[in-house]
Amino acid sequence: MINQKNKYHPSITLRKEIVINILFWLIWAYFSLLKWTGDGIELKSVGLFLTTYFLVFSSTFYLHYLIGLPWAFRMWRAWKIIATIFVGIIYFMTSRYLLEEILMPIFAGMRNYHPNTTFGFYAIDNLYYAFQPIILSTALWLILYTIRLISKQSNLIEENKNTEIKFLRSQLNPHFIFNSLNNIYSLVYFKSEKSLPAIEELGKLMRYNTYNSDKEWMDIEEELHYIHSFISLETLRISSEDCIDLQVELNNKQIKLPTFTLITFIENAFKHGEITNTNPLVISLFTDDKSLLYKVKNKIKDGGKDQQKGIGIQNLKKRLDHYYPNQYHLIETITNGEFEATLTITFR
């Protein structure tokens, strides 16, 4: 099923292109049919040969615009450009010669050039006029083509970003499940009484994941609810919830965050940290109308791997780059065996 939000909409539609072409011909008519005099603007005399010239001019214009240029640029080659220009010139000369030097004498009894004019002289004399519709149609076509190309590339960049974001979000659930199953495996292996409650809590979190993973944004209170549920699951394998120091001050509860933004640090803390009553996991969250400040601090488990290498934080950075370019700071520090992650987001 196609996502209509990501469906490409061209910047220059057919209707807009028609309007632009009408404006072009109005400008052309202004410079070709009007003249300045001492008394103001006057309309030039529109004779029979000006009419035939316009017919040849406009037909050459659109032959080059609608057929020649699209063909030449479909698989761009220099010879195709030259061939297109050559065909346009030949068409202009032969069609004008046919109208003004063959048909007009028969039907109107007049011609534009002297009867003894050779076709060679006629061709050289019309070379200047033949280039005009070709140059003007090329200019207009290239302008519209460039606008379309820029628009399409911008749309492609945006689609690539959206695809990357969807991929990053799809990594969240497997990453979470992988960590949780490792913890539950430990409980089952040691035949802990907490193993069944842990499986039950995991089921609740997976249901929560299922209903919210497709959401692009979550209310900050929803995110906090998820964090509380996650902590309840994780503390089943450690001493007690007393070793969790959670400090929350929400002065702005209307904030929405990209789905599962805050959980990443806590996941890493439980996986790589040593969390006890003497070494508690410290989580603090502060919000106001303009910013969010989020900190997670824990002691690093002896022999534990470097938390900075985890997929979760790298994933989070990429998502933040997309949603908050130049609006966030994410700092990770290790001091005296303690890891601290600080996220600051400034809302605009």
GROMACS .gro file of C-alpha atoms in nm:
model
  348
    1MET     CA    1   0.000   0.000   0.000
    2ILE     CA    2   0.141   0.339  -0.100
    3ASN     CA    3   0.188   0.594   0.174
    4GLN     CA    4   0.017   0.902   0.036
    5LYS     CA    5   0.227   1.131   0.252
    6ASN     CA    6   0.543   1.019   0.075
    7LYS     CA    7   0.390   1.009  -0.274
    8TYR     CA    8   0.578   1.237  -0.510
    9HIS     CA    9   0.392   1.546  -0.625
   10PRO     CA   10   0.571   1.730  -0.908
   11SER     CA   11   0.636   2.099  -0.850
   12ILE     CA   12   0.543   2.182  -1.212
   13THR     CA   13   0.211   2.017  -1.294
   14LEU     CA   14   0.062   2.011  -1.645
   15ARG     CA   15  -0.173   2.294  -1.553
   16LYS     CA   16   0.114   2.508  -1.427
   17GLU     CA   17   0.315   2.428  -1.738
   18ILE     CA   18   0.027   2.542  -1.961
   19VAL     CA   19  -0.002   2.867  -1.764
   20ILE     CA   20   0.374   2.926  -1.796
   21ASN     CA   21   0.355   2.867  -2.169
   22ILE     CA   22   0.068   3.115  -2.202
   23LEU     CA   23   0.270   3.374  -2.010
   24PHE     CA   24   0.565   3.307  -2.244
   25TRP     CA   25   0.355   3.377  -2.552
   26LEU     CA   26   0.210   3.691  -2.399
   27ILE     CA   27   0.563   3.819  -2.339
   28TRP     CA   28   0.664   3.715  -2.691
   29ALA     CA   29   0.362   3.898  -2.835
   30TYR     CA   30   0.447   4.208  -2.634
   31PHE     CA   31   0.797   4.232  -2.781
   32SER     CA   32   0.700   4.113  -3.130
   33LEU     CA   33   0.367   4.287  -3.196
   34LEU     CA   34   0.392   4.611  -2.999
   35LYS     CA   35   0.612   4.910  -3.063
   36TRP     CA   36   0.686   5.233  -2.878
   37THR     CA   37   0.611   5.563  -3.052
   38GLY     CA   38   0.609   5.921  -2.940
   39ASP     CA   39   0.240   5.886  -2.861
   40GLY     CA   40   0.274   5.562  -2.665
   41ILE     CA   41   0.241   5.193  -2.755
   42GLU     CA   42   0.100   5.091  -3.092
   43LEU     CA   43   0.019   4.755  -3.245
   44LYS     CA   44   0.237   4.665  -3.538
   45SER     CA   45   0.060   4.589  -3.863
   46VAL     CA   46  -0.025   4.221  -3.871
   47GLY     CA   47   0.007   4.110  -4.231
   48LEU     CA   48  -0.033   3.777  -4.398
   49PHE     CA   49   0.336   3.692  -4.384
   50LEU     CA   50   0.358   3.774  -4.012
   51THR     CA   51   0.077   3.522  -3.963
   52THR     CA   52   0.258   3.253  -4.161
   53TYR     CA   53   0.581   3.332  -3.979
   54PHE     CA   54   0.405   3.288  -3.642
   55LEU     CA   55   0.259   2.954  -3.753
   56VAL     CA   56   0.603   2.827  -3.855
   57PHE     CA   57   0.767   2.979  -3.545
   58SER     CA   58   0.518   2.824  -3.300
   59SER     CA   59   0.513   2.482  -3.468
   60THR     CA   60   0.895   2.472  -3.467
   61PHE     CA   61   0.892   2.583  -3.104
   62TYR     CA   62   0.667   2.295  -2.994
   63LEU     CA   63   0.828   2.038  -3.221
   64HIS     CA   64   1.153   2.108  -3.037
   65TYR     CA   65   0.984   2.153  -2.695
   66LEU     CA   66   0.753   1.849  -2.693
   67ILE     CA   67   0.945   1.598  -2.904
   68GLY     CA   68   1.307   1.695  -2.970
   69LEU     CA   69   1.427   1.796  -2.623
   70PRO     CA   70   1.255   1.511  -2.429
   71TRP     CA   71   1.404   1.263  -2.677
   72ALA     CA   72   1.752   1.420  -2.657
   73PHE     CA   73   1.759   1.428  -2.275
   74ARG     CA   74   1.603   1.086  -2.216
   75MET     CA   75   1.941   0.924  -2.281
   76TRP     CA   76   2.160   1.231  -2.312
   77ARG     CA   77   2.415   1.228  -2.593
   78ALA     CA   78   2.580   1.524  -2.767
   79TRP     CA   79   2.488   1.393  -3.112
   80LYS     CA   80   2.122   1.379  -3.012
   81ILE     CA   81   2.126   1.748  -2.920
   82ILE     CA   82   2.291   1.836  -3.251
   83ALA     CA   83   2.044   1.618  -3.441
   84THR     CA   84   1.748   1.779  -3.264
   85ILE     CA   85   1.869   2.130  -3.350
   86PHE     CA   86   1.938   2.027  -3.710
   87VAL     CA   87   1.587   1.879  -3.750
   88GLY     CA   88   1.435   2.196  -3.601
   89ILE     CA   89   1.622   2.420  -3.846
   90ILE     CA   90   1.532   2.205  -4.147
   91TYR     CA   91   1.168   2.194  -4.036
   92PHE     CA   92   1.152   2.573  -3.996
   93MET     CA   93   1.306   2.642  -4.337
   94THR     CA   94   1.108   2.386  -4.535
   95SER     CA   95   0.771   2.462  -4.370
   96ARG     CA   96   0.816   2.837  -4.414
   97TYR     CA   97   0.930   2.792  -4.774
   98LEU     CA   98   0.632   2.566  -4.842
   99LEU     CA   99   0.386   2.819  -4.696
  100GLU     CA  100   0.528   3.145  -4.828
  101GLU     CA  101   0.695   3.046  -5.155
  102ILE     CA  102   0.477   2.762  -5.285
  103LEU     CA  103   0.127   2.776  -5.131
  104MET     CA  104   0.089   3.154  -5.094
  105PRO     CA  105   0.150   3.225  -5.466
  106ILE     CA  106  -0.114   2.968  -5.553
  107PHE     CA  107  -0.383   3.076  -5.304
  108ALA     CA  108  -0.303   3.445  -5.244
  109GLY     CA  109  -0.105   3.545  -5.552
  110MET     CA  110   0.192   3.673  -5.351
  111ARG     CA  111   0.519   3.551  -5.207
  112ASN     CA  112   0.762   3.677  -4.939
  113TYR     CA  113   1.082   3.655  -5.147
  114HIS     CA  114   1.163   3.740  -5.510
  115PRO     CA  115   1.059   3.462  -5.753
  116ASN     CA  116   1.420   3.407  -5.861
  117THR     CA  117   1.545   3.350  -5.505
  118THR     CA  118   1.728   3.020  -5.477
  119PHE     CA  119   1.659   2.784  -5.189
  120GLY     CA  120   2.026   2.808  -5.086
  121PHE     CA  121   2.000   3.185  -5.038
  122TYR     CA  122   1.662   3.138  -4.872
  123ALA     CA  123   1.807   2.885  -4.627
  124ILE     CA  124   2.101   3.108  -4.532
  125ASP     CA  125   1.873   3.409  -4.492
  126ASN     CA  126   1.637   3.211  -4.266
  127LEU     CA  127   1.907   3.054  -4.052
  128TYR     CA  128   1.889   3.344  -3.803
  129TYR     CA  129   1.509   3.318  -3.779
  130ALA     CA  130   1.518   2.939  -3.750
  131PHE     CA  131   1.738   2.955  -3.440
  132GLN     CA  132   1.498   3.183  -3.252
  133PRO     CA  133   1.220   2.929  -3.172
  134ILE     CA  134   1.482   2.662  -3.101
  135ILE     CA  135   1.675   2.879  -2.857
  136LEU     CA  136   1.360   3.006  -2.682
  137SER     CA  137   1.198   2.662  -2.654
  138THR     CA  138   1.525   2.517  -2.522
  139ALA     CA  139   1.552   2.792  -2.260
  140LEU     CA  140   1.194   2.746  -2.140
  141TRP     CA  141   1.219   2.366  -2.140
  142LEU     CA  142   1.550   2.364  -1.950
  143ILE     CA  143   1.415   2.604  -1.687
  144LEU     CA  144   1.113   2.380  -1.620
  145TYR     CA  145   1.327   2.066  -1.642
  146THR     CA  146   1.570   2.206  -1.382
  147ILE     CA  147   1.286   2.301  -1.146
  148ARG     CA  148   1.139   1.951  -1.180
  149LEU     CA  149   1.479   1.790  -1.127
  150ILE     CA  150   1.552   1.994  -0.813
  151SER     CA  151   1.205   1.915  -0.678
  152LYS     CA  152   1.244   1.545  -0.751
  153GLN     CA  153   1.588   1.532  -0.588
  154SER     CA  154   1.456   1.713  -0.279
  155ASN     CA  155   1.168   1.467  -0.260
  156LEU     CA  156   1.410   1.175  -0.302
  157ILE     CA  157   1.630   1.307  -0.020
  158GLU     CA  158   1.323   1.339   0.202
  159GLU     CA  159   1.207   0.988   0.112
  160ASN     CA  160   1.553   0.852   0.192
  161LYS     CA  161   1.541   1.025   0.530
  162ASN     CA  162   1.197   0.881   0.600
  163THR     CA  163   1.314   0.534   0.494
  164GLU     CA  164   1.616   0.562   0.724
  165ILE     CA  165   1.396   0.675   1.013
  166LYS     CA  166   1.160   0.381   0.958
  167PHE     CA  167   1.459   0.147   0.954
  168LEU     CA  168   1.599   0.296   1.274
  169ARG     CA  169   1.262   0.269   1.444
  170SER     CA  170   1.232  -0.093   1.330
  171GLN     CA  171   1.559  -0.164   1.513
  172LEU     CA  172   1.415  -0.053   1.846
  173ASN     CA  173   1.194  -0.352   1.910
  174PRO     CA  174   1.452  -0.621   1.823
  175HIS     CA  175   1.710  -0.438   2.033
  176PHE     CA  176   1.472  -0.416   2.328
  177ILE     CA  177   1.358  -0.778   2.294
  178PHE     CA  178   1.718  -0.899   2.267
  179ASN     CA  179   1.812  -0.724   2.593
  180SER     CA  180   1.499  -0.838   2.776
  181LEU     CA  181   1.528  -1.201   2.668
  182ASN     CA  182   1.888  -1.207   2.790
  183ASN     CA  183   1.769  -1.090   3.131
  184ILE     CA  184   1.481  -1.338   3.146
  185TYR     CA  185   1.714  -1.618   3.035
  186SER     CA  186   1.931  -1.544   3.339
  187LEU     CA  187   1.629  -1.561   3.571
  188VAL     CA  188   1.510  -1.890   3.422
  189TYR     CA  189   1.862  -2.035   3.427
  190PHE     CA  190   1.895  -1.967   3.799
  191LYS     CA  191   1.534  -2.082   3.857
  192SER     CA  192   1.438  -1.751   4.005
  193GLU     CA  193   1.082  -1.699   4.126
  194LYS     CA  194   1.092  -1.370   3.938
  195SER     CA  195   1.112  -1.540   3.597
  196LEU     CA  196   0.735  -1.577   3.545
  197PRO     CA  197   0.654  -1.218   3.653
  198ALA     CA  198   0.935  -1.107   3.422
  199ILE     CA  199   0.776  -1.289   3.128
  200GLU     CA  200   0.441  -1.131   3.216
  201GLU     CA  201   0.597  -0.783   3.226
  202LEU     CA  202   0.769  -0.848   2.895
  203GLY     CA  203   0.432  -0.941   2.744
  204LYS     CA  204   0.287  -0.609   2.862
  205LEU     CA  205   0.577  -0.413   2.717
  206MET     CA  206   0.558  -0.597   2.385
  207ARG     CA  207   0.186  -0.515   2.362
  208TYR     CA  208   0.275  -0.157   2.437
  209ASN     CA  209   0.543  -0.171   2.168
  210THR     CA  210   0.297  -0.317   1.917
  211TYR     CA  211   0.045  -0.039   1.965
  212ASN     CA  212   0.299   0.245   1.964
  213SER     CA  213   0.587   0.141   1.738
  214ASP     CA  214   0.409   0.278   1.429
  215LYS     CA  215   0.364   0.616   1.590
  216GLU     CA  216   0.617   0.876   1.486
  217TRP     CA  217   0.565   1.087   1.799
  218MET     CA  218   0.467   1.010   2.157
  219ASP     CA  219   0.349   1.234   2.439
  220ILE     CA  220   0.621   1.268   2.698
  221GLU     CA  221   0.391   1.121   2.963
  222GLU     CA  222   0.342   0.811   2.745
  223GLU     CA  223   0.718   0.779   2.722
  224LEU     CA  224   0.744   0.803   3.100
  225HIS     CA  225   0.478   0.535   3.140
  226TYR     CA  226   0.682   0.309   2.916
  227ILE     CA  227   0.996   0.384   3.120
  228HIS     CA  228   0.818   0.289   3.445
  229SER     CA  229   0.703  -0.040   3.291
  230PHE     CA  230   1.051  -0.112   3.163
  231ILE     CA  231   1.207  -0.042   3.503
  232SER     CA  232   0.952  -0.276   3.667
  233LEU     CA  233   1.066  -0.553   3.434
  234GLU     CA  234   1.437  -0.490   3.480
  235THR     CA  235   1.427  -0.459   3.859
  236LEU     CA  236   1.293  -0.814   3.885
  237ARG     CA  237   1.649  -0.938   3.829
  238ILE     CA  238   1.820  -0.701   4.074
  239SER     CA  239   1.778  -0.634   4.441
  240SER     CA  240   1.488  -0.388   4.444
  241GLU     CA  241   1.348  -0.070   4.294
  242ASP     CA  242   1.524   0.120   4.574
  243CYS     CA  243   1.834   0.130   4.357
  244ILE     CA  244   1.652   0.345   4.098
  245ASP     CA  245   1.657   0.721   4.159
  246LEU     CA  246   1.402   0.866   3.919
  247GLN     CA  247   1.357   1.245   3.933
  248VAL     CA  248   1.094   1.401   3.706
  249GLU     CA  249   0.985   1.764   3.678
  250LEU     CA  250   0.748   1.824   3.388
  251ASN     CA  251   0.669   2.193   3.365
  252ASN     CA  252   0.547   2.133   3.012
  253LYS     CA  253   0.343   1.815   2.965
  254GLN     CA  254   0.242   1.899   2.607
  255ILE     CA  255   0.580   1.795   2.465
  256LYS     CA  256   0.583   1.523   2.203
  257LEU     CA  257   0.901   1.326   2.136
  258PRO     CA  258   0.999   1.086   1.860
  259THR     CA  259   0.884   0.741   1.969
  260PHE     CA  260   1.103   0.575   2.235
  261THR     CA  261   1.356   0.858   2.258
  262LEU     CA  262   1.419   0.843   2.633
  263ILE     CA  263   1.431   0.467   2.683
  264THR     CA  264   1.764   0.415   2.506
  265PHE     CA  265   1.987   0.539   2.788
  266ILE     CA  266   1.798   0.332   3.044
  267GLU     CA  267   1.823   0.017   2.832
  268ASN     CA  268   2.200   0.064   2.809
  269ALA     CA  269   2.229   0.135   3.180
  270PHE     CA  270   2.059  -0.192   3.275
  271LYS     CA  271   2.256  -0.389   3.019
  272HIS     CA  272   2.604  -0.250   3.089
  273GLY     CA  273   2.568  -0.096   3.434
  274GLU     CA  274   2.620  -0.222   3.787
  275ILE     CA  275   2.302  -0.113   3.962
  276THR     CA  276   2.281  -0.165   4.338
  277ASN     CA  277   2.163   0.024   4.644
  278THR     CA  278   2.512   0.170   4.681
  279ASN     CA  279   2.541   0.240   4.308
  280PRO     CA  280   2.191   0.348   4.206
  281LEU     CA  281   2.077   0.426   3.856
  282VAL     CA  282   2.006   0.800   3.853
  283ILE     CA  283   1.752   0.927   3.601
  284SER     CA  284   1.646   1.290   3.585
  285LEU     CA  285   1.408   1.458   3.343
  286PHE     CA  286   1.323   1.827   3.332
  287THR     CA  287   1.104   2.012   3.081
  288ASP     CA  288   0.977   2.363   3.032
  289ASP     CA  289   0.825   2.552   2.740
  290LYS     CA  290   1.154   2.583   2.556
  291SER     CA  291   1.369   2.284   2.638
  292LEU     CA  292   1.414   1.932   2.768
  293LEU     CA  293   1.701   1.816   2.989
  294TYR     CA  294   1.747   1.444   3.037
  295LYS     CA  295   2.028   1.267   3.228
  296VAL     CA  296   2.103   0.905   3.303
  297LYS     CA  297   2.396   0.807   3.523
  298ASN     CA  298   2.514   0.462   3.629
  299LYS     CA  299   2.824   0.276   3.741
  300ILE     CA  300   2.985   0.072   3.464
  301LYS     CA  301   2.986  -0.302   3.525
  302ASP     CA  302   3.335  -0.444   3.570
  303GLY     CA  303   3.443  -0.596   3.241
  304GLY     CA  304   3.140  -0.452   3.066
  305LYS     CA  305   3.177  -0.331   2.712
  306ASP     CA  306   3.198   0.036   2.626
  307GLN     CA  307   2.844   0.168   2.623
  308GLN     CA  308   2.928   0.415   2.353
  309LYS     CA  309   2.949   0.126   2.104
  310GLY     CA  310   2.589   0.017   2.161
  311ILE     CA  311   2.348   0.020   1.870
  312GLY     CA  312   2.088   0.203   2.076
  313ILE     CA  313   2.274   0.531   2.123
  314GLN     CA  314   2.403   0.534   1.765
  315ASN     CA  315   2.048   0.475   1.652
  316LEU     CA  316   1.924   0.756   1.875
  317LYS     CA  317   2.180   1.003   1.741
  318LYS     CA  318   2.071   0.939   1.383
  319ARG     CA  319   1.706   0.990   1.475
  320LEU     CA  320   1.782   1.309   1.664
  321ASP     CA  321   1.981   1.438   1.365
  322HIS     CA  322   1.668   1.396   1.158
  323TYR     CA  323   1.410   1.535   1.400
  324TYR     CA  324   1.616   1.803   1.577
  325PRO     CA  325   1.895   1.925   1.346
  326ASN     CA  326   2.106   2.185   1.531
  327GLN     CA  327   1.858   2.172   1.820
  328TYR     CA  328   2.005   1.909   2.048
  329HIS     CA  329   2.321   1.818   2.235
  330LEU     CA  330   2.400   1.463   2.339
  331ILE     CA  331   2.702   1.427   2.566
  332GLU     CA  332   2.844   1.097   2.696
  333THR     CA  333   3.109   1.101   2.967
  334ILE     CA  334   3.289   0.838   3.174
  335THR     CA  335   3.429   0.957   3.505
  336ASN     CA  336   3.567   0.733   3.780
  337GLY     CA  337   3.393   0.429   3.636
  338GLU     CA  338   3.058   0.605   3.603
  339PHE     CA  339   2.884   0.658   3.271
  340GLU     CA  340   2.664   0.965   3.226
  341ALA     CA  341   2.455   1.054   2.922
  342THR     CA  342   2.304   1.400   2.895
  343LEU     CA  343   2.049   1.498   2.630
  344THR     CA  344   1.939   1.857   2.584
  345ILE     CA  345   1.675   1.949   2.327
  346THR     CA  346   1.579   2.308   2.249
  347PHE     CA  347   1.231   2.343   2.104
  348ARG     CA  348   1.158   2.602   1.839
   0.00000   0.00000   0.00000
